[in-house]
Amino acid sequence: MATSAKRKAVDIAASAAKKPKNASITSFFSSPAGPVKPAAASAATSSSPPSSSPLASKDGATPKTPVSTAAIFNPSTSAPGPSSAPTPKFDKAKWVEKLTEDQKMLLGLEIETLHESWLAQLKDEVLTKEFLELKRFLKAEHDKGEKIFPPAPDVYSWSRHTPLNTVKVVILGQDPYHNDNQAHGLCFSVRPPTAAPPSLKNMYKLLKTEYPDTFQPPPNNGGLLTPWADRGVLLLNTCLTVKAHNANSHANKGWEKFTQKVIDIVAKQRTRGVVFLAWGSPAQKRCSKVDKARHCVLQSVHPSPLSAAKGFFDCGHFTKTNEWLKGRYGEDGAIDWNLNISPKAAGV
């Protein structure tokens, strides 16, 4: 009981610090106002989990992300709150100073909302021809008046909820949800009051089978997975944006290369080992080069109602994940899969 209460208290603090705000899609293309200052930790105001908490990385500290919102978000809103991960060799301000004005314009969202632990590793990738062409495509879509999901501040919410040094599990999705009040940057997850989509309900069904006495889904038939992300589960889609009401509309525009780089970074940097949950053939292909001597790759059919009955309900992936993590990280390395946290406590 004490452990559960402590974990809930940590979840409240961590999720509240990362609550995304709505913004115009123009924030995809705005450059930051003024110089970007390096991250600085503040013990007095920190809302990051303590080093002893299940949300804190076994690797160590939990640094802050700068909050600069003038150009990226509407003046009445604030940027998503700080997360923690060390980036001692990356001087963000100097990196930004070296960018051309065109690059600053195209990469405004990355500069302001991609967590610094990830930007330090992806700084070369975002300057590639392919990625800049992707950003030009998104700008062209905006200029035509197209509505894009998720909201701009949420595109990189996965990076803020799960800084690089906290990753212990990766769950791979495909396309963001393409209807209103659904996508918020974490695969499979939806914010309340949106009900859990069918694939997520099948994940709950498996969890209830594996943890019949302890697992509880979110309140009110919800689908909010931020507690998992705050505990070290990277919830990553293959494509990070989609045109409203048009599934797969941003496929093969450049996101695939970028998110593959994210997977490769996790596989390279997280040397203590990570569990990759690869559900469906697309996810399995993306994990094909992961070093299975260092990491654990669990494969199954996708939890979609179209395929779940063909083996997903028997895969046992959530308990297998924790068994493997305990072997690498000790008893405290297991993920708490429980989701029975009020939206307010989860920072929504």
Short mmCIF file of C-alpha atoms in Angstrom, two decimals, residues 7 22 40 45 55 82-83 90 101 143 167-168 171 235 239 241 280 323 326 332 344:
data_model
loop_
_atom_site.label_atom_id
_atom_site.label_comp_id
_atom_site.label_asym_id
_atom_site.label_seq_id
_atom_site.Cartn_x
_atom_site.Cartn_y
_atom_site.Cartn_z
CA ARG A 7 4.05 5.81 -6.93
CA ASN A 22 -3.17 23.60 -27.34
CA ALA A 40 19.00 24.60 -15.90
CA THR A 45 10.77 24.36 -8.38
CA LEU A 55 9.96 7.20 -12.65
CA PRO A 82 10.06 20.27 -17.83
CA SER A 83 11.37 16.74 -17.87
CA PHE A 90 25.18 19.50 -26.04
CA GLU A 101 17.23 31.58 -40.70
CA ASP A 143 -0.52 27.12 -46.00
CA VAL A 167 13.57 4.54 -21.47
CA LYS A 168 13.11 0.91 -20.41
CA ILE A 171 5.91 0.33 -27.70
CA LEU A 235 5.11 5.33 -26.81
CA CYS A 239 4.48 8.79 -38.35
CA THR A 241 1.54 13.70 -37.81
CA GLY A 280 2.43 -6.37 -36.16
CA GLU A 323 10.45 -10.50 -15.88
CA LYS A 326 13.84 -7.41 -13.22
CA ASP A 332 12.56 -2.15 -8.84
CA LYS A 344 -6.36 15.63 -12.85
#
